[in-house]
Coordinates of C-alpha atoms and ligand atoms in Angstrom, one line a residue:
X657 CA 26.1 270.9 107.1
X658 CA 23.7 269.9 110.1
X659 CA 20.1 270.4 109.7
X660 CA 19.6 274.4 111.5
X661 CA 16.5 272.9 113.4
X662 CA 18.8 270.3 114.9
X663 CA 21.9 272.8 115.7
X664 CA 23.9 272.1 118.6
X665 CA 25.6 275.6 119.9
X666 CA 28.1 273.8 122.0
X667 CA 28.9 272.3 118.8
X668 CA 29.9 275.1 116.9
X669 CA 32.5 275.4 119.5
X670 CA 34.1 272.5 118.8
X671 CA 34.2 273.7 115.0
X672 CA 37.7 272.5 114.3
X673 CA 38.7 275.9 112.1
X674 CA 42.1 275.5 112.4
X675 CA 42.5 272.5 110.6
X676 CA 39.6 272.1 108.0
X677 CA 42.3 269.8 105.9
X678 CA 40.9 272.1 102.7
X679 CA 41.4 275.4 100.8
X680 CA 39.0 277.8 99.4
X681 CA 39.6 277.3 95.6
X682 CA 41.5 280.9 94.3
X683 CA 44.9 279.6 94.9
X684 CA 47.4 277.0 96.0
X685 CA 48.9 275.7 99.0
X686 CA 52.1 273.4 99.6
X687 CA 52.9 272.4 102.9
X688 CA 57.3 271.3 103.2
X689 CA 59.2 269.2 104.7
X690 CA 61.0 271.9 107.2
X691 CA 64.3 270.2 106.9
X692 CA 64.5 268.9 103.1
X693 CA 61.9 271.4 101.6
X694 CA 60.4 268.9 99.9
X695 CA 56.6 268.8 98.9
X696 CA 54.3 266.6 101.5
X697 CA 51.0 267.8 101.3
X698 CA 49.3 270.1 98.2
X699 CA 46.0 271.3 97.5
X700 CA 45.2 273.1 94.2
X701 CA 42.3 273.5 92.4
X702 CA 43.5 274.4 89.0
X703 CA 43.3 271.0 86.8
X704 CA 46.0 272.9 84.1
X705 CA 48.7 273.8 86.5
X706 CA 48.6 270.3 88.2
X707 CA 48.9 269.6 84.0
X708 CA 51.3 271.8 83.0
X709 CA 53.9 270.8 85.6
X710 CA 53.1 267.2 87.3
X711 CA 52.1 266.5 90.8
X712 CA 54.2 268.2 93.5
X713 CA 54.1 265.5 95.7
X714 CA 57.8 264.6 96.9
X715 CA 59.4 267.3 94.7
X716 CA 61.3 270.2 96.2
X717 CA 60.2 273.5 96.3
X718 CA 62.5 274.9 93.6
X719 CA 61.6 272.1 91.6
X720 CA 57.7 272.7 92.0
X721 CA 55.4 274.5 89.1
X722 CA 58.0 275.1 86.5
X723 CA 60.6 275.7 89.3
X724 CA 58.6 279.3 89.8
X725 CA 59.3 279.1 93.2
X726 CA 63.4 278.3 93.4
X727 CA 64.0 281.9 94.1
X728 CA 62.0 281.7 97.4
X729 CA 63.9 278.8 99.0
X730 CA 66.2 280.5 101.0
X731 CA 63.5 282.5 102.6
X732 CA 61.5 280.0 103.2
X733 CA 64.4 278.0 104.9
X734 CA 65.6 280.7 106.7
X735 CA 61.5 281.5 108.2
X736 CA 61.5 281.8 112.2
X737 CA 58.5 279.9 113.6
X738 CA 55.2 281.3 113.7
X739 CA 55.5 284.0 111.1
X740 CA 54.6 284.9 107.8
X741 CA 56.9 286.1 105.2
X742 CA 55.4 287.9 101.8
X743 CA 57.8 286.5 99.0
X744 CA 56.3 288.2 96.1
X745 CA 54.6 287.9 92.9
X746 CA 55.3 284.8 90.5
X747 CA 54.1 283.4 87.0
X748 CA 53.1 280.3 87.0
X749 CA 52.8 278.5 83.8
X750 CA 49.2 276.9 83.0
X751 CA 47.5 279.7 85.9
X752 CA 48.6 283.0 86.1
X753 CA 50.7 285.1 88.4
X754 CA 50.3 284.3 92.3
X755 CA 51.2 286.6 95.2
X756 CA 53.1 283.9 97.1
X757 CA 53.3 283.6 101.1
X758 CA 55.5 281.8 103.2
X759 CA 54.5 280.5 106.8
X760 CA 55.5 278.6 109.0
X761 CA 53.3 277.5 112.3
X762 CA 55.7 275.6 115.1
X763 CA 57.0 273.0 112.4
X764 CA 55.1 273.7 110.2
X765 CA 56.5 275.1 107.0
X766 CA 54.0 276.2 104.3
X767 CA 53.4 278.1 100.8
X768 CA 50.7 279.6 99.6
X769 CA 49.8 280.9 96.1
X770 CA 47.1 283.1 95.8
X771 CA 45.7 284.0 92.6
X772 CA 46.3 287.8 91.8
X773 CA 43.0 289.8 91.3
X774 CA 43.6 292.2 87.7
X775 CA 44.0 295.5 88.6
X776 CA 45.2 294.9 92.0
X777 CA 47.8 297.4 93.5
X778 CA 51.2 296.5 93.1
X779 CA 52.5 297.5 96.4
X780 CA 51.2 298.7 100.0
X781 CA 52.3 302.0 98.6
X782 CA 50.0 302.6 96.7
X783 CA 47.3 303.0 99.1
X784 CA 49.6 305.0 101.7
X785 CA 47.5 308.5 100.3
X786 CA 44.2 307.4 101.7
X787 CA 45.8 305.6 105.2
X788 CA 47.6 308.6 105.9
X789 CA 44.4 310.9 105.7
X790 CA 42.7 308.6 107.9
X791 CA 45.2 309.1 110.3
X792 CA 44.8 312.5 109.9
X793 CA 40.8 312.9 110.4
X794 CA 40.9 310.2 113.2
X795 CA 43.0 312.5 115.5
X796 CA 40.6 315.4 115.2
X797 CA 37.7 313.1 116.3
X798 CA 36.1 313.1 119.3
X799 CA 34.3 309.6 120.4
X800 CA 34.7 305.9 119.8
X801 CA 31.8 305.4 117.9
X802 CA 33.0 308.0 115.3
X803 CA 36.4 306.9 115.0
X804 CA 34.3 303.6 113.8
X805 CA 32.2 305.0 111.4
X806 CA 35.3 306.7 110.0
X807 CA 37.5 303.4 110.0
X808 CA 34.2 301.6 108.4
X809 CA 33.7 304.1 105.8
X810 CA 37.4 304.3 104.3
X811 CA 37.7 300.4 104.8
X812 CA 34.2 300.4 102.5
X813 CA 36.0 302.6 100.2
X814 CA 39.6 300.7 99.9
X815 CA 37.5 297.3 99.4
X816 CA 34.5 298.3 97.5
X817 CA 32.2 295.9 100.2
X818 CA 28.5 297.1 100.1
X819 CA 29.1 297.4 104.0
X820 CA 31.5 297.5 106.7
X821 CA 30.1 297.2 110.3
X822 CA 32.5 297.6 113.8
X823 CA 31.3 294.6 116.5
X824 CA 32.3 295.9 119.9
X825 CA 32.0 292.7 122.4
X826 CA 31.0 292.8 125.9
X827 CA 32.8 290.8 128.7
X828 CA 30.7 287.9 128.1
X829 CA 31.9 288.2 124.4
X830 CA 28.5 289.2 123.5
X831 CA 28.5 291.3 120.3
X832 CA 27.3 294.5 119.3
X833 CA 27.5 296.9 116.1
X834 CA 29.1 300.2 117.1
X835 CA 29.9 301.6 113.2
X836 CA 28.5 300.9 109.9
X837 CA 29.2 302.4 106.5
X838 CA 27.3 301.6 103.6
X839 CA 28.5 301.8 100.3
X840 CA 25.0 301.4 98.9
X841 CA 21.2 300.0 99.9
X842 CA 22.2 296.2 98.6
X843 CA 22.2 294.7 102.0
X844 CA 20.4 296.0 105.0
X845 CA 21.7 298.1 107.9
X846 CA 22.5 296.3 111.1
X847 CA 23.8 299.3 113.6
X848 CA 23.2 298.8 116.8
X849 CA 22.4 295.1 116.2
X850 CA 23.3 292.7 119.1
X851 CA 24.3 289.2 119.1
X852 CA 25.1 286.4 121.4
X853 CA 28.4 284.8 122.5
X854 CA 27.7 281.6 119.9
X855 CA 27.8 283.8 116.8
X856 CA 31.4 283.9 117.0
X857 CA 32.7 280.8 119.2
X858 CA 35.5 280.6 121.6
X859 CA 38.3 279.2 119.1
X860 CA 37.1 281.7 116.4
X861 CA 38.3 284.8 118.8
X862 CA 41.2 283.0 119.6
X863 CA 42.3 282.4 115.9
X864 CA 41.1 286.1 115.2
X865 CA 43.4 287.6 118.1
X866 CA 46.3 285.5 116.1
X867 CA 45.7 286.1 112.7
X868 CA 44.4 289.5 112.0
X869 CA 42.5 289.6 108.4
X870 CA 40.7 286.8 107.0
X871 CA 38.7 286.2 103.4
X872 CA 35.4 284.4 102.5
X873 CA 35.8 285.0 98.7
X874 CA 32.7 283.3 97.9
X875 CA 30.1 281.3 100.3
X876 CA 29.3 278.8 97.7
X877 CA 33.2 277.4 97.0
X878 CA 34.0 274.2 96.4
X879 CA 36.5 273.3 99.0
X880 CA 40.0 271.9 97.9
X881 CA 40.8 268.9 99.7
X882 CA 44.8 269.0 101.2
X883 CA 46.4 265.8 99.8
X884 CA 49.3 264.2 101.3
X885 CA 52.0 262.1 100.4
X886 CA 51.7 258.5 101.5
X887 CA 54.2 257.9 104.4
X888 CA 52.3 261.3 106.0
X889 CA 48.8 259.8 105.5
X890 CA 48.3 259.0 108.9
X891 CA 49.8 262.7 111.1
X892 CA 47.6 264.8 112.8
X893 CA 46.1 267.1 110.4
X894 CA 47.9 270.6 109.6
X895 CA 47.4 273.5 111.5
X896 CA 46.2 275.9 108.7
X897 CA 46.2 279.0 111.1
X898 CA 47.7 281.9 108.8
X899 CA 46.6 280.8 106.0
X900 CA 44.5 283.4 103.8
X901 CA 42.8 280.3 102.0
X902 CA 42.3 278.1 105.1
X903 CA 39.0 276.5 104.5
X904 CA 35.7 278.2 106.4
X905 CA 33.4 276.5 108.7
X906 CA 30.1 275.0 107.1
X907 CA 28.4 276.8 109.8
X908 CA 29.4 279.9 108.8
X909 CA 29.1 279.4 105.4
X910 CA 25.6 279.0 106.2
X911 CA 24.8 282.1 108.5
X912 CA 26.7 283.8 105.6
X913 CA 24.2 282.4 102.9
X914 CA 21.3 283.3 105.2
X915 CA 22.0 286.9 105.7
X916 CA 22.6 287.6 101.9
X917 CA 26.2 288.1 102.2
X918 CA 28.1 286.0 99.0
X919 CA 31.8 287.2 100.5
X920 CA 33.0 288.7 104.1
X921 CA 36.3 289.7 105.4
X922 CA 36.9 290.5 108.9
X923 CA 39.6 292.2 110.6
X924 CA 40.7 291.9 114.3
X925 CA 40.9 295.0 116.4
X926 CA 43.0 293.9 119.2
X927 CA 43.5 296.2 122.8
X928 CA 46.5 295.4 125.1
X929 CA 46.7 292.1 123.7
X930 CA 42.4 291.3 124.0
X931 CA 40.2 290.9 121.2
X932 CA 38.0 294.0 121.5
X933 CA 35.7 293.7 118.5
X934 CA 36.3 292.9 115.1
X935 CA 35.7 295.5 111.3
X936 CA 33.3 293.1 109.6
X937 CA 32.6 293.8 105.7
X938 CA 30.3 291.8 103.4
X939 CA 29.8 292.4 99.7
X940 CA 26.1 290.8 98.0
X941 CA 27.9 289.0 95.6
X942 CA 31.2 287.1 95.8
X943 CA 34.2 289.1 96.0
X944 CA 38.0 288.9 95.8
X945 CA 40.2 291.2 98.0
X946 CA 43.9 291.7 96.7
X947 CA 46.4 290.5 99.3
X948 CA 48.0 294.4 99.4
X949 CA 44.2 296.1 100.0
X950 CA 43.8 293.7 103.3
X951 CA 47.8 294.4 104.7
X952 CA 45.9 298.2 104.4
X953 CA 43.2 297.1 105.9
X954 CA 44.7 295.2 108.9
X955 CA 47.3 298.2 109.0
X956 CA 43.9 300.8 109.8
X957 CA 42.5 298.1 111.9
X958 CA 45.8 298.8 114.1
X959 CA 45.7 302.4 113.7
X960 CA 42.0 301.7 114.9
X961 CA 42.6 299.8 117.9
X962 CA 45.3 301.9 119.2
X963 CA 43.0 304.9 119.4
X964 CA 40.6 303.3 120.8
X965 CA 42.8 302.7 123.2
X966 CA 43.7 306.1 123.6
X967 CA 40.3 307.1 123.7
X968 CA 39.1 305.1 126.0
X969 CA 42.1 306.2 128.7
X970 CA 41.2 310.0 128.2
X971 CA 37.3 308.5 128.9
X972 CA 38.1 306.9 132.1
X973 CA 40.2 310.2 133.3
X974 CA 37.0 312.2 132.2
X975 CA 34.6 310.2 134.0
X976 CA 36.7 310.2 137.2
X977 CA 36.7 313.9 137.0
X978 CA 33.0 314.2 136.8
X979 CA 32.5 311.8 139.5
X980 CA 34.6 313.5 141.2
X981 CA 32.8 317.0 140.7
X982 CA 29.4 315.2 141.9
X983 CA 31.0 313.5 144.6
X984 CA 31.7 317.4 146.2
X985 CA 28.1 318.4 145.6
X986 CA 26.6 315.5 147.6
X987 CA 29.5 316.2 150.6
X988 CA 28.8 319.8 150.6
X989 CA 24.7 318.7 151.1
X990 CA 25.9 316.2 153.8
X991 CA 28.3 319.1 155.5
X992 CA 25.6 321.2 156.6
X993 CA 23.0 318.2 157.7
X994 CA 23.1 316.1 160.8
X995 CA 20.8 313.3 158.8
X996 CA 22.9 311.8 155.9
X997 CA 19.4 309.9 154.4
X998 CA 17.9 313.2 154.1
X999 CA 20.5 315.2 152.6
X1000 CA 21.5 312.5 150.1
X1001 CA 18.4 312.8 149.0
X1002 CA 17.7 316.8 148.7
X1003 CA 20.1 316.0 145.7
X1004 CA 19.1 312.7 144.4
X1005 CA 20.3 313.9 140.8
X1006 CA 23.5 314.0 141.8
X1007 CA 23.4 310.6 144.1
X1008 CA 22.1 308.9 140.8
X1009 CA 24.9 310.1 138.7
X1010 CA 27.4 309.3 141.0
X1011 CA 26.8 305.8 139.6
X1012 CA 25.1 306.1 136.7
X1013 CA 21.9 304.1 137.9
X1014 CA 18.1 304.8 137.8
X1015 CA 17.2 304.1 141.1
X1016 CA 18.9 304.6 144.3
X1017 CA 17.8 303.3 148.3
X1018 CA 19.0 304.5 151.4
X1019 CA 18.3 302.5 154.1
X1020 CA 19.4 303.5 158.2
X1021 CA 17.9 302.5 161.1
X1022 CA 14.8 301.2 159.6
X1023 CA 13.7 303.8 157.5
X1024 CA 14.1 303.6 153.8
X1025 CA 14.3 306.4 151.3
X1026 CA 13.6 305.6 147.6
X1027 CA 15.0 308.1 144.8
X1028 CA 14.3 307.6 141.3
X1029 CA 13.3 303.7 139.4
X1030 CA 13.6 301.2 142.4
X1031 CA 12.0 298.5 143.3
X1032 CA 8.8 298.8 146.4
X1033 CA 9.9 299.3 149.8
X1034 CA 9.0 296.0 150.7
X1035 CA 11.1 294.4 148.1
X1036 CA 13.8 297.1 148.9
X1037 CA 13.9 295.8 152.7
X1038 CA 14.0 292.1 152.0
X1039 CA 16.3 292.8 149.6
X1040 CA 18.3 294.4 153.1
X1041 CA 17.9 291.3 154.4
X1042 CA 19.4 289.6 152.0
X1043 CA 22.3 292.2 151.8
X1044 CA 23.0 292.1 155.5
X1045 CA 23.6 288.0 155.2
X1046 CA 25.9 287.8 152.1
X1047 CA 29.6 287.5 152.4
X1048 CA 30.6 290.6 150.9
X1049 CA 34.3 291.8 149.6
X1050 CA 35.5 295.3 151.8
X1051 CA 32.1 297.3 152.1
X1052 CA 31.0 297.3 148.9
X1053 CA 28.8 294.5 146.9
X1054 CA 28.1 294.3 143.1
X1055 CA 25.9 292.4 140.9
X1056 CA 24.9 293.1 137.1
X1057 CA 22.1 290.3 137.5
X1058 CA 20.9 289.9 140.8
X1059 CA 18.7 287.1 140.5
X1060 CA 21.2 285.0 139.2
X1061 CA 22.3 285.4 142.9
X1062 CA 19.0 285.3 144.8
X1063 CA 15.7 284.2 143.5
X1064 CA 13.3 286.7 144.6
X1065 CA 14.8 289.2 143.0
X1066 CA 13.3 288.1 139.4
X1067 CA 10.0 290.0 141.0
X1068 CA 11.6 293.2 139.9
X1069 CA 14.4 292.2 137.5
X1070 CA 12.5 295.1 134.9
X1071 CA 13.8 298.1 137.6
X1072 CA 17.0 296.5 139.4
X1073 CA 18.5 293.9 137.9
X1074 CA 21.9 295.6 138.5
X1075 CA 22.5 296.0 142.6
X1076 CA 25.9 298.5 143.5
X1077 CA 25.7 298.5 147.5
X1078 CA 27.7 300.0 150.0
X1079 CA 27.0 299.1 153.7
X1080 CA 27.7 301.8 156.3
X1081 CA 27.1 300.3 159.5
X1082 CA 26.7 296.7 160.1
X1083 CA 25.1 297.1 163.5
X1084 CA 22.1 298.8 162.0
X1085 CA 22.0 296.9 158.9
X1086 CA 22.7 300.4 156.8
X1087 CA 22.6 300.6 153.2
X1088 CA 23.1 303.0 150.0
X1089 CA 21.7 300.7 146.9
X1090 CA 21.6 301.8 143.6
X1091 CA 20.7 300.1 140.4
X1092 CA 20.6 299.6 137.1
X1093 CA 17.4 298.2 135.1
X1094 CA 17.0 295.4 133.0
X1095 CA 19.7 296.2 129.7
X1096 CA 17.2 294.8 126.7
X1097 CA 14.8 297.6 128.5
X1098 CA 17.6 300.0 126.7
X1099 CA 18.0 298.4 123.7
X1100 CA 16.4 299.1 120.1
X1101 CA 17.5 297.5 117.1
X1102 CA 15.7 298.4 113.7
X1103 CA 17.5 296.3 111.3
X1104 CA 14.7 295.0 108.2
X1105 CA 13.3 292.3 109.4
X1106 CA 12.0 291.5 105.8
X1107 CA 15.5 291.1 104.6
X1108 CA 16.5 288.2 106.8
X1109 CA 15.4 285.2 105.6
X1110 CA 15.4 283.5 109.5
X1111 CA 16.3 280.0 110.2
X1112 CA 18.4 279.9 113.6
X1113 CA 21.1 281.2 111.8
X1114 CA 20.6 284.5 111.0
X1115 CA 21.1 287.9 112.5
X1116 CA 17.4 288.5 113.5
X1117 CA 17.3 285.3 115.4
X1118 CA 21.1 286.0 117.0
X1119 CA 19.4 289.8 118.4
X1120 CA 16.3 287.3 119.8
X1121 CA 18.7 284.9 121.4
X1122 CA 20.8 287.7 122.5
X1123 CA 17.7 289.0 124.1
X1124 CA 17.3 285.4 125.8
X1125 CA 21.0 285.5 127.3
X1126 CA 20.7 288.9 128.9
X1127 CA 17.2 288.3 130.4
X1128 CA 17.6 290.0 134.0
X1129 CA 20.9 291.8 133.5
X1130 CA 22.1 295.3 133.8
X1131 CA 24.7 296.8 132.2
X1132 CA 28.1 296.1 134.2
X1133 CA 28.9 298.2 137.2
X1134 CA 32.6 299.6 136.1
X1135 CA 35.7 300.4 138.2
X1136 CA 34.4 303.9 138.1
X1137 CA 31.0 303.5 139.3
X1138 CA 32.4 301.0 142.5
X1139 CA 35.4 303.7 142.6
X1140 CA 32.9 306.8 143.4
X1141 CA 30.7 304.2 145.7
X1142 CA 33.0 303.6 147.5
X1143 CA 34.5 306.9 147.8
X1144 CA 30.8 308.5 149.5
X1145 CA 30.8 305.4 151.7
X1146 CA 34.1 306.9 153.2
X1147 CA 32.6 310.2 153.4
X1148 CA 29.1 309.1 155.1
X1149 CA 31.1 306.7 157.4
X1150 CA 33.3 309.7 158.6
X1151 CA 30.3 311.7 159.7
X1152 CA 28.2 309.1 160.9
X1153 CA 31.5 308.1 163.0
X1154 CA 32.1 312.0 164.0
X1155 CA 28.7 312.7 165.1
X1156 CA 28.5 309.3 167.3
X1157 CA 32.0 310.9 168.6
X1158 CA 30.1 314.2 169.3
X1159 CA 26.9 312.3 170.5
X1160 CA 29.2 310.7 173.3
X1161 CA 30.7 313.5 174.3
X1162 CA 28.0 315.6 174.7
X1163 CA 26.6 312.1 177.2
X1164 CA 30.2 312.4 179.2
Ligands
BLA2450 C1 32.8 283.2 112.3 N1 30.8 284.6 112.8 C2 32.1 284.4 112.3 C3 32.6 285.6 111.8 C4 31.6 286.6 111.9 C5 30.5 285.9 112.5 C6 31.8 288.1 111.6 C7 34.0 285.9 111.2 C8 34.2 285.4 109.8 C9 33.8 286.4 108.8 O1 34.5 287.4 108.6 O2 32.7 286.3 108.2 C10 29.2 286.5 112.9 N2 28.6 288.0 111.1 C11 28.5 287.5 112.3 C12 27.4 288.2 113.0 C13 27.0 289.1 112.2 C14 27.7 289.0 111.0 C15 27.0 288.0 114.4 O3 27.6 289.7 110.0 C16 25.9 290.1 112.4 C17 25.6 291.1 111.7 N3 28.2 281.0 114.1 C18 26.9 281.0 114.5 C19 26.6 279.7 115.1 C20 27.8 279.0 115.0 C21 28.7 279.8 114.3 C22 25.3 279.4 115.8 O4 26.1 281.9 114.4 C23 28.1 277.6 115.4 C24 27.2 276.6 115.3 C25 30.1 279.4 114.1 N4 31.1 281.6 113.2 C26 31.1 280.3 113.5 C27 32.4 279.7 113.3 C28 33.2 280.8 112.8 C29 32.3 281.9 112.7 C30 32.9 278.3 113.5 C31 34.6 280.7 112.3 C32 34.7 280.7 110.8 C33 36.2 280.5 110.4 O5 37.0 281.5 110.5 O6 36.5 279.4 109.9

C-alpha cells in the first residue's frame, strides 16, 4: 500500500484490477487448459482441501477435489467465450459445499468455488416475492431520486448491509449520492455527498459496465496468491474479470478501512449501454453475500436502470413542453412591442426559465439590459467583446466554465460561470446571454465529519477535492436548454428581420 501523503491519483488509474494474480480467501479458483481441461493455475486458501485431495496442478477437472467437479465438464467445455455459466452446488470433501461458476474470458477457461454462506437461499426463487413487489411499487413512483431510495431500501433489506447508497455520475464521471437507505445508525449518512472522478478510476467503470455485481467480503483478507504450473510460469497474467473473488485493489481496501466500512458490494446500473451510476452497500463489519441474493440484486439493479431510463425520457418530453409553454409567453410579450430588449424583459421570469439560469443579458446596439444574478455591465460588455471574436458553432455558444475559455472571466466565476449565448445580429454585435452560477455555490453536504477518520482517502476529503475540480463551473447547459435558446433566437431574428423589412419600406 503506498504511503496516503505520497498518493499519486494518476496512479490509481493504472491500478491493474483485472489481473491482481490473487483471490479473496472464501473460495477457490482453477483456471483450465481450454482444450485438455486440465488444471494450470489454482488458488485456494483452505490448507485441508489442498490435504484431503492433492495439488490440482496438471490434473483434470473431473479428476480435481475428490472428482466433485466431473459432472461439470461438459459445461465447462461446451462454455461460449466471455460468459459465465452457474453449474451448481458441490461437496467438497475437507471444505464444505461450494456454489461453483464456470467462466470463460476470450481463452480463458476458469472455475470458481465459492464457499456457501449457511442459511443461504437455495435458488433465485426464493426471493422472487420481494423483486416482484418492487416492481410493483417502482411503477407507481414518480421521480428518479425515489425510485433510488426504493431500489436502496429493498437492496438494504435482501442483504442486511447497514447502508445502501445510489452514485449518479456526471459527464466528467464525477460522483454524486442520489438514494440512501439505512438499515440502522452504524455508519453515517452520505446523501447528497459528491466525489471526484479519481474515487472510482477509468478501468474500474470499465470493469463495472462488464461485470455487474462485485463483493469485498472483508477489507482485511489475506489475499490468495494464483499459482501456476511450471511450463505457464512465464504467460501474461490471467484476466480475472468475472470473477466474484478476483482480488481488490490495496487502494481501495484502504479508502474502505478509512470510512469504517469492513465489506461493500456494488452493483452496476448501466443506461443504453453507459455506466450511469452504481447501488453501493457497506456493512460495519465484514460480511458474506450468498451468490443467489447478489443475481437479485443485479436483477433490481436492471429493473432500476431501465426505469431510469424510462424516467428520464418522459422528463425530457416534460421539460420540452414547459419550455415550450414559456417560449409562447415571451413571443406573445415580443408580438405586441417594436423593442425586443424591452419586452424580453417585462417578463424576465419567464426569459430565465426558458433556460434554467440565474441571470440573463441582453445586449443590442449598445445598450445592455441585466435581469436577475449577472455579472456588472462592464464585465457584461467585455464579455460581448469577447463573444463577438470567438468562432462559434450556428448562432448559439455554450460554456459550463467560462474561464477555462477566457481568463477574465474568473472576476465573476461566483455569478456566471456557465455562459448560454445566442447572437442575433452580427453587425451590431447583439446578444441574449444567460447563465448559470458557480455549482459548489449549490451544493450542501452534511455528512458527520466526526465519523471520517481523514487521510486523502476518505469521503470527506473526496467532497473537498470534488470541490477543487469544479472550482468555476456551472452545471451543464442540456440539449433542452440550447434547444429553447435557440428556438427564441429564431423568433427575435424574425422580428428584428420583419421590422428592418417594414423600416425599408416605409423609406421607399
Ligand atoms: C473502487 N471506489 C471503488 C468502488 C467504490 C469506490 C464504490 C467500487 C468497489 C466497491 O464496491 O467498494 C468509491 N465508495 C467510493 C466512494 C464512496 C464510497 C466515492 O463509499 C463515497 C461514499 N479510489 C480512490 C483513489 C484511488 C481509488 C484516490 O479514492 C486510487 C488511488 C481506486 N477505487 C479505486 C480502485 C477501485 C475502486 C482501483 C477498483 C477496486 C476493484 O474493483 O478492484
Amino acid at each position: 500500500i503506498p504511503s496516503e501523503s505520497a498518493l499519486d491519483l494518476s496512479a490509481c488509474a493504472r491500478e491493474p484490477i483485472r489481473t491482481p494474480g490473487a483471490i479473496q480467501p472464501y473460495g477457490m479458483l482453477l483456471v483450465l487448459d481450454p482444450a485438455s481441461l486440465v488444471v494450470i493455475e489454482r488458488a485456494i486458501s483452505q490448507p485441508a482441501v489442498l490435504e484431503a485431495h492433492g495439488d490440482p496442478l496438471g490434473q483434470p477437472v473431473e479428476a480435481v477435489l475428490g472428482g466433485a467437479l466431473a459432472s461439470c465438464r461438459a459445461a465447462l467445455a461446451e462454455l461460449a467465450p466471455d460468459t459465465t455459466r452457474f453449474l451448481g452446488a458441490h461437496a467438497i470433501a475437507g471444505g464444505c459445499t461450494h456454489q461453483v461458476l464456470g467462466h470463460r474470458v476470450g481463452d480463458t477457461l476458469m472455475v470458481e468455488l465459492e464457499q456457501s454462506v449457511p442459511g443461504e437461499p437455495g435458488s433465485l426463487e426464493d426471493l422472487y416475492p420481494q423483486i416482484r413487489q418492487f416492481m410493483g411499487a417502482i411503477e407507481r413512483l414518480g421521480t428518479t431520486t425515489e425510485l433510488c431510495q426504493l431500489a436502496a431500501e429493498l437492496i438494504c433489506e435482501l442483504t442486511g448491509f447497514d447502508r445502501t447508497l445510489v452514485y449518479q455520475f456526471d459527464k466528467e464521471w464525477n460522483g454524486a449520492v442520489v438514494g440512501e437507505h439505512r438499515n440502522n445508525e452504524l455508519l453515517p449518512s452520505y446523501m447528497d455527498l459528491r466525489f471526484p472522478e479519481s474515487d472510482i478510476p477509468a478501468q474500474a467503470r470499465a470493469l463495472y459496465r462488464q461485470n455487474r455485481v462485485r463483493l469485498i467480503a472483508d477489507n482485511s483478507y489475506q489475499p490468495v496468491p494464483l499459482l501456476r504450473s511450471a511450463e505457464r510460469a512465464e504467460g501474461a497474467p490471467t484476466d480475472l474479470s468475472p470473477v466474484m473473488l478476483r482480488s481488490v485493489s490495496p487502494v481501495h481496501l484502504q479508502y474502505m478501512r478509512n470510512m469504517g466500512t469492513g465489506a461493500s458490494m456494488s452493483v452496476s446500473l448501466l443506461r443504453e449501454g453507459e455506466l450511469w451510476g452504481l447501488i453501493s452497500c457497506h456493512n460495519q463489519q465484514p460480511m458474506r453475500v450468498p451468490y443467489h441474493v447478489r443475481t437479485a440484486c443485479e436483477f433490481i439493479g436492471q429493473i432500476l436502470s431501465l426505469q431510469i431510463s424510462l424516467k428520464e425520457r418522459a422528463l425530457g418530453v416534460e421539460q420540452r413542453i414547459a419550455r415550450r409553454a414559456i417560449q409562447v409567453r415571451l413571443l406573445a410579450q415580443m408580438a405586441g412591442d417594436t423593442d425586443f430588449m424591452s419586452a424580453l424583459g417585462r417578463d424576465a421570469k419567464s426569459l430565465l426559465a426558458l433556460t434554467q439560469s440565474s441571470g440573463a443579458a441582453i445586449v443590442h446596439r449598445g445598450a445592455c439590459l441585466l435581469h436577475g444574478e449577472c455579472p456588472s455591465q462592464a464585465q457584461v460588455m467585455a464579455l460581448v467583446q469577447w463573444l463577438a471574436v470567438q468562432p462559434h458553432e450556428g448562432d448559439l455558444f455554450q460554456t459550463d466554465s467560462l474561464s477555462g475559455r477566457w481568463k477574465e472571466a474568473a472576476a465573476f466565476s461566483g455569478v456566471a460561470s456557465g455562459v448560454l449565448a445566442i447572437s442575433i445580429s452580427q453587425v451590431h454585435d447583439s446578444f441574449v446571454i444567460w447563465f448559470r452560477p458557480e455549482v459548489v455555490r449549490t451544493v450542501r453536504w452534511g455528512g458527520d465529519p466526526r465519523k471520517d477518520t481523514g487521510g486523502p482517502l476518505s469521503p470527506r476529503t473526496s467532497f473537498e477535492s470534488w470541490k477543487e475540480t469544479v472550482q468555476q463551473q456551472s452545471l451543464p447547459w442540456d440539449a433542452v436548454d440550447q434547444d429553447a435558446a435557440l428556438e427564441l433566437r429564431t423568433a427575435i431574428v424574425d422580428i428584428v428581420l420583419r421590422k428592418a423589412e417594414e423600416m425599408a419600406a416605409l423609406n421607399e
